């Protein structure tokens, strides 16, 4: 009887010992894997310096949820002070163009742990009433962020509004400016499609695209139609170049961002002097939606709103040909100014 009790006791001790050793080995392996998977990395370039100013990108990723709460207005002043959070003026602005993919670009850049986005279009520089409220009003519209993060906002109306370049220059003459463009005729039709959908929701009638894009009196392209004017990229860019050198602009290919987003995002990371952090892991193709969605981590994914990727109405081929011929010389000048060539017809 005693022998059986001793054998049972030895067996229990052996099991407990094995569990303890296994747990210890797991913890050692876990710590090692975390160090390999989530290395500390400084924000490089003008947005941070080495040494005591380094900030772990891992920490920024970890606190996204906290920043989200602060954006919703759920933070006290004491919490904001304790976490060293600030509302910063943008160090980069997506200035246009409308229906070029500005929302997609902003959301994709927000995958980077050193980037914080303004969720809504602020319309500060293109709206006289808002601009009259002053720069502090604009700052208070920015999200909370850590000092070494960069804030980015987007308002595509900035690109085509005459007063905006000078106003942004007065705020920050060295700011970085992002322009995302699509093939001009496709962009114009997309612009029309968005307006058409709004009219239909209100049970209003609207002219066909052909009637708006072509002047019925001359049978030439109607340059008074806003959707057409917006697609003359070089005309608007020339106005911006009176205040900013071309080196402060980065042109994003909106068509490529739809089909192959990662290379475009990597170019933007480089332009913004950010360490490369956006990878193919963060982007996955949604066959149902027909475009790429975002993966922030193992539990949080996000797709753009259902209004993105609207089906365009059929447009008379002769009108499309006429528009492409009209845009061609402007496109060639745009390539020359920006140093980036697109395969636009």
PDB file of C-alpha atoms in Angstrom, residues 127-277:
ATOM      1  CA  UNK A 127     -13.863  77.472 -47.497  1.00  0.00           C
ATOM      2  CA  UNK A 128     -13.735  81.190 -46.707  1.00  0.00           C
ATOM      3  CA  UNK A 129     -15.935  80.840 -43.629  1.00  0.00           C
ATOM      4  CA  UNK A 130     -13.778  78.081 -42.158  1.00  0.00           C
ATOM      5  CA  UNK A 131     -10.539  79.855 -43.075  1.00  0.00           C
ATOM      6  CA  UNK A 132     -11.701  82.993 -41.260  1.00  0.00           C
ATOM      7  CA  UNK A 133     -11.866  80.943 -38.026  1.00  0.00           C
ATOM      8  CA  UNK A 134      -8.079  80.791 -37.969  1.00  0.00           C
ATOM      9  CA  UNK A 135      -5.295  78.243 -37.791  1.00  0.00           C
ATOM     10  CA  UNK A 136      -6.072  77.176 -34.215  1.00  0.00           C
ATOM     11  CA  UNK A 137      -9.570  76.160 -35.291  1.00  0.00           C
ATOM     12  CA  UNK A 138      -7.926  74.051 -37.984  1.00  0.00           C
ATOM     13  CA  UNK A 139      -5.519  72.489 -35.493  1.00  0.00           C
ATOM     14  CA  UNK A 140      -8.382  71.539 -33.178  1.00  0.00           C
ATOM     15  CA  UNK A 141      -9.957  69.624 -36.063  1.00  0.00           C
ATOM     16  CA  UNK A 142      -6.913  67.335 -36.197  1.00  0.00           C
ATOM     17  CA  UNK A 143      -6.833  63.948 -34.434  1.00  0.00           C
ATOM     18  CA  UNK A 144      -4.800  63.321 -31.288  1.00  0.00           C
ATOM     19  CA  UNK A 145      -1.396  61.857 -31.993  1.00  0.00           C
ATOM     20  CA  UNK A 146       2.002  61.222 -30.462  1.00  0.00           C
ATOM     21  CA  UNK A 147       4.625  63.911 -31.129  1.00  0.00           C
ATOM     22  CA  UNK A 148       6.627  61.754 -33.544  1.00  0.00           C
ATOM     23  CA  UNK A 149       3.643  60.708 -35.629  1.00  0.00           C
ATOM     24  CA  UNK A 150       2.625  62.728 -38.669  1.00  0.00           C
ATOM     25  CA  UNK A 151      -0.908  63.937 -39.251  1.00  0.00           C
ATOM     26  CA  UNK A 152      -2.357  63.803 -42.771  1.00  0.00           C
ATOM     27  CA  UNK A 153      -5.631  65.271 -43.983  1.00  0.00           C
ATOM     28  CA  UNK A 154      -7.296  65.175 -47.381  1.00  0.00           C
ATOM     29  CA  UNK A 155      -9.618  67.618 -49.076  1.00  0.00           C
ATOM     30  CA  UNK A 156      -9.649  67.114 -52.871  1.00  0.00           C
ATOM     31  CA  UNK A 157     -11.274  70.498 -53.464  1.00  0.00           C
ATOM     32  CA  UNK A 158      -7.957  72.088 -52.466  1.00  0.00           C
ATOM     33  CA  UNK A 159      -6.373  71.201 -55.822  1.00  0.00           C
ATOM     34  CA  UNK A 160      -8.765  73.228 -57.959  1.00  0.00           C
ATOM     35  CA  UNK A 161      -9.514  76.165 -55.606  1.00  0.00           C
ATOM     36  CA  UNK A 162      -7.512  79.269 -56.551  1.00  0.00           C
ATOM     37  CA  UNK A 163      -6.913  80.657 -53.044  1.00  0.00           C
ATOM     38  CA  UNK A 164      -5.653  77.423 -51.508  1.00  0.00           C
ATOM     39  CA  UNK A 165      -1.963  77.303 -52.586  1.00  0.00           C
ATOM     40  CA  UNK A 166      -1.179  80.687 -51.034  1.00  0.00           C
ATOM     41  CA  UNK A 167      -3.112  79.852 -47.849  1.00  0.00           C
ATOM     42  CA  UNK A 168      -1.283  76.558 -47.333  1.00  0.00           C
ATOM     43  CA  UNK A 169       2.045  78.254 -48.107  1.00  0.00           C
ATOM     44  CA  UNK A 170       1.402  80.793 -45.343  1.00  0.00           C
ATOM     45  CA  UNK A 171       0.780  77.946 -42.883  1.00  0.00           C
ATOM     46  CA  UNK A 172       3.814  75.850 -43.849  1.00  0.00           C
ATOM     47  CA  UNK A 173       5.967  76.603 -46.879  1.00  0.00           C
ATOM     48  CA  UNK A 174       7.785  73.241 -46.583  1.00  0.00           C
ATOM     49  CA  UNK A 175       4.709  70.998 -46.306  1.00  0.00           C
ATOM     50  CA  UNK A 176       4.566  67.837 -48.419  1.00  0.00           C
ATOM     51  CA  UNK A 177       1.723  67.675 -50.943  1.00  0.00           C
ATOM     52  CA  UNK A 178       0.165  64.520 -52.382  1.00  0.00           C
ATOM     53  CA  UNK A 179      -1.804  64.472 -55.638  1.00  0.00           C
ATOM     54  CA  UNK A 180      -3.509  61.273 -56.789  1.00  0.00           C
ATOM     55  CA  UNK A 181      -4.658  61.183 -60.402  1.00  0.00           C
ATOM     56  CA  UNK A 182      -6.495  58.814 -62.707  1.00  0.00           C
ATOM     57  CA  UNK A 183      -6.856  58.734 -66.489  1.00  0.00           C
ATOM     58  CA  UNK A 184      -8.613  62.095 -67.070  1.00  0.00           C
ATOM     59  CA  UNK A 185     -11.637  60.847 -69.049  1.00  0.00           C
ATOM     60  CA  UNK A 186     -12.272  58.000 -66.599  1.00  0.00           C
ATOM     61  CA  UNK A 187     -11.987  60.463 -63.709  1.00  0.00           C
ATOM     62  CA  UNK A 188     -14.495  62.840 -65.341  1.00  0.00           C
ATOM     63  CA  UNK A 189     -17.018  60.019 -65.842  1.00  0.00           C
ATOM     64  CA  UNK A 190     -16.500  58.898 -62.227  1.00  0.00           C
ATOM     65  CA  UNK A 191     -17.131  62.482 -61.103  1.00  0.00           C
ATOM     66  CA  UNK A 192     -20.350  62.550 -63.119  1.00  0.00           C
ATOM     67  CA  UNK A 193     -21.413  59.164 -61.713  1.00  0.00           C
ATOM     68  CA  UNK A 194     -21.133  60.372 -58.121  1.00  0.00           C
ATOM     69  CA  UNK A 195     -23.245  63.452 -58.825  1.00  0.00           C
ATOM     70  CA  UNK A 196     -25.771  61.342 -60.754  1.00  0.00           C
ATOM     71  CA  UNK A 197     -26.186  58.978 -57.810  1.00  0.00           C
ATOM     72  CA  UNK A 198     -26.883  61.916 -55.508  1.00  0.00           C
ATOM     73  CA  UNK A 199     -29.526  63.263 -57.876  1.00  0.00           C
ATOM     74  CA  UNK A 200     -31.194  59.860 -58.150  1.00  0.00           C
ATOM     75  CA  UNK A 201     -31.365  59.511 -54.363  1.00  0.00           C
ATOM     76  CA  UNK A 202     -33.328  62.755 -54.291  1.00  0.00           C
ATOM     77  CA  UNK A 203     -35.531  61.649 -57.205  1.00  0.00           C
ATOM     78  CA  UNK A 204     -34.138  64.429 -59.371  1.00  0.00           C
ATOM     79  CA  UNK A 205     -33.455  64.251 -63.090  1.00  0.00           C
ATOM     80  CA  UNK A 206     -29.990  64.864 -64.513  1.00  0.00           C
ATOM     81  CA  UNK A 207     -28.513  65.319 -67.952  1.00  0.00           C
ATOM     82  CA  UNK A 208     -26.588  62.518 -69.621  1.00  0.00           C
ATOM     83  CA  UNK A 209     -22.803  62.801 -69.437  1.00  0.00           C
ATOM     84  CA  UNK A 210     -22.529  63.373 -73.196  1.00  0.00           C
ATOM     85  CA  UNK A 211     -24.746  66.445 -73.028  1.00  0.00           C
ATOM     86  CA  UNK A 212     -22.687  67.983 -70.219  1.00  0.00           C
ATOM     87  CA  UNK A 213     -19.230  67.130 -71.563  1.00  0.00           C
ATOM     88  CA  UNK A 214     -19.865  68.327 -75.129  1.00  0.00           C
ATOM     89  CA  UNK A 215     -20.994  71.865 -75.991  1.00  0.00           C
ATOM     90  CA  UNK A 216     -24.108  71.404 -78.169  1.00  0.00           C
ATOM     91  CA  UNK A 217     -23.435  74.656 -80.045  1.00  0.00           C
ATOM     92  CA  UNK A 218     -19.845  73.926 -81.080  1.00  0.00           C
ATOM     93  CA  UNK A 219     -19.777  70.117 -80.712  1.00  0.00           C
ATOM     94  CA  UNK A 220     -16.441  70.593 -78.924  1.00  0.00           C
ATOM     95  CA  UNK A 221     -15.470  69.638 -75.374  1.00  0.00           C
ATOM     96  CA  UNK A 222     -17.285  71.814 -72.852  1.00  0.00           C
ATOM     97  CA  UNK A 223     -14.504  73.273 -70.685  1.00  0.00           C
ATOM     98  CA  UNK A 224     -17.094  75.035 -68.518  1.00  0.00           C
ATOM     99  CA  UNK A 225     -18.227  71.647 -67.199  1.00  0.00           C
ATOM    100  CA  UNK A 226     -16.509  71.201 -63.818  1.00  0.00           C
ATOM    101  CA  UNK A 227     -15.817  67.479 -64.291  1.00  0.00           C
ATOM    102  CA  UNK A 228     -13.877  68.311 -67.450  1.00  0.00           C
ATOM    103  CA  UNK A 229     -11.997  71.272 -65.915  1.00  0.00           C
ATOM    104  CA  UNK A 230     -10.875  69.206 -62.928  1.00  0.00           C
ATOM    105  CA  UNK A 231      -9.259  66.657 -65.242  1.00  0.00           C
ATOM    106  CA  UNK A 232      -6.994  69.289 -66.817  1.00  0.00           C
ATOM    107  CA  UNK A 233      -4.390  68.534 -64.170  1.00  0.00           C
ATOM    108  CA  UNK A 234      -1.584  70.671 -65.533  1.00  0.00           C
ATOM    109  CA  UNK A 235      -3.657  73.880 -65.401  1.00  0.00           C
ATOM    110  CA  UNK A 236      -4.233  73.473 -61.656  1.00  0.00           C
ATOM    111  CA  UNK A 237      -0.704  72.267 -60.907  1.00  0.00           C
ATOM    112  CA  UNK A 238       0.820  75.326 -62.574  1.00  0.00           C
ATOM    113  CA  UNK A 239      -1.012  77.515 -60.067  1.00  0.00           C
ATOM    114  CA  UNK A 240       0.483  75.513 -57.166  1.00  0.00           C
ATOM    115  CA  UNK A 241       3.970  75.785 -58.641  1.00  0.00           C
ATOM    116  CA  UNK A 242       3.878  79.539 -58.103  1.00  0.00           C
ATOM    117  CA  UNK A 243       4.249  78.809 -54.381  1.00  0.00           C
ATOM    118  CA  UNK A 244       5.828  75.359 -54.041  1.00  0.00           C
ATOM    119  CA  UNK A 245       8.715  73.665 -55.893  1.00  0.00           C
ATOM    120  CA  UNK A 246       7.901  70.437 -57.718  1.00  0.00           C
ATOM    121  CA  UNK A 247      10.029  68.514 -55.181  1.00  0.00           C
ATOM    122  CA  UNK A 248       7.347  69.084 -52.539  1.00  0.00           C
ATOM    123  CA  UNK A 249       4.753  67.229 -54.626  1.00  0.00           C
ATOM    124  CA  UNK A 250       4.343  63.506 -55.034  1.00  0.00           C
ATOM    125  CA  UNK A 251       2.087  62.196 -57.787  1.00  0.00           C
ATOM    126  CA  UNK A 252       0.238  58.958 -57.001  1.00  0.00           C
ATOM    127  CA  UNK A 253      -1.132  56.743 -59.777  1.00  0.00           C
ATOM    128  CA  UNK A 254      -4.772  56.278 -58.768  1.00  0.00           C
ATOM    129  CA  UNK A 255      -5.390  53.599 -61.394  1.00  0.00           C
ATOM    130  CA  UNK A 256      -2.447  51.536 -60.148  1.00  0.00           C
ATOM    131  CA  UNK A 257      -3.515  52.058 -56.519  1.00  0.00           C
ATOM    132  CA  UNK A 258      -6.657  50.090 -57.382  1.00  0.00           C
ATOM    133  CA  UNK A 259      -4.927  47.146 -59.064  1.00  0.00           C
ATOM    134  CA  UNK A 260      -1.493  47.072 -57.390  1.00  0.00           C
ATOM    135  CA  UNK A 261      -1.506  49.314 -54.294  1.00  0.00           C
ATOM    136  CA  UNK A 262       1.663  48.266 -52.463  1.00  0.00           C
ATOM    137  CA  UNK A 263       4.273  49.765 -54.860  1.00  0.00           C
ATOM    138  CA  UNK A 264       2.412  53.085 -54.844  1.00  0.00           C
ATOM    139  CA  UNK A 265       2.266  53.130 -51.034  1.00  0.00           C
ATOM    140  CA  UNK A 266       5.964  52.323 -50.780  1.00  0.00           C
ATOM    141  CA  UNK A 267       6.736  55.330 -52.983  1.00  0.00           C
ATOM    142  CA  UNK A 268       4.680  57.535 -50.661  1.00  0.00           C
ATOM    143  CA  UNK A 269       6.465  56.143 -47.581  1.00  0.00           C
ATOM    144  CA  UNK A 270       9.768  57.148 -49.183  1.00  0.00           C
ATOM    145  CA  UNK A 271       8.471  60.612 -50.116  1.00  0.00           C
ATOM    146  CA  UNK A 272       7.335  61.212 -46.528  1.00  0.00           C
ATOM    147  CA  UNK A 273      10.661  59.983 -45.103  1.00  0.00           C
ATOM    148  CA  UNK A 274       8.877  57.212 -43.211  1.00  0.00           C
ATOM    149  CA  UNK A 275      10.471  53.854 -42.404  1.00  0.00           C
ATOM    150  CA  UNK A 276       8.900  51.172 -44.643  1.00  0.00           C
ATOM    151  CA  UNK A 277       6.161  49.465 -42.648  1.00  0.00           C
TER     152      UNK A 277
END
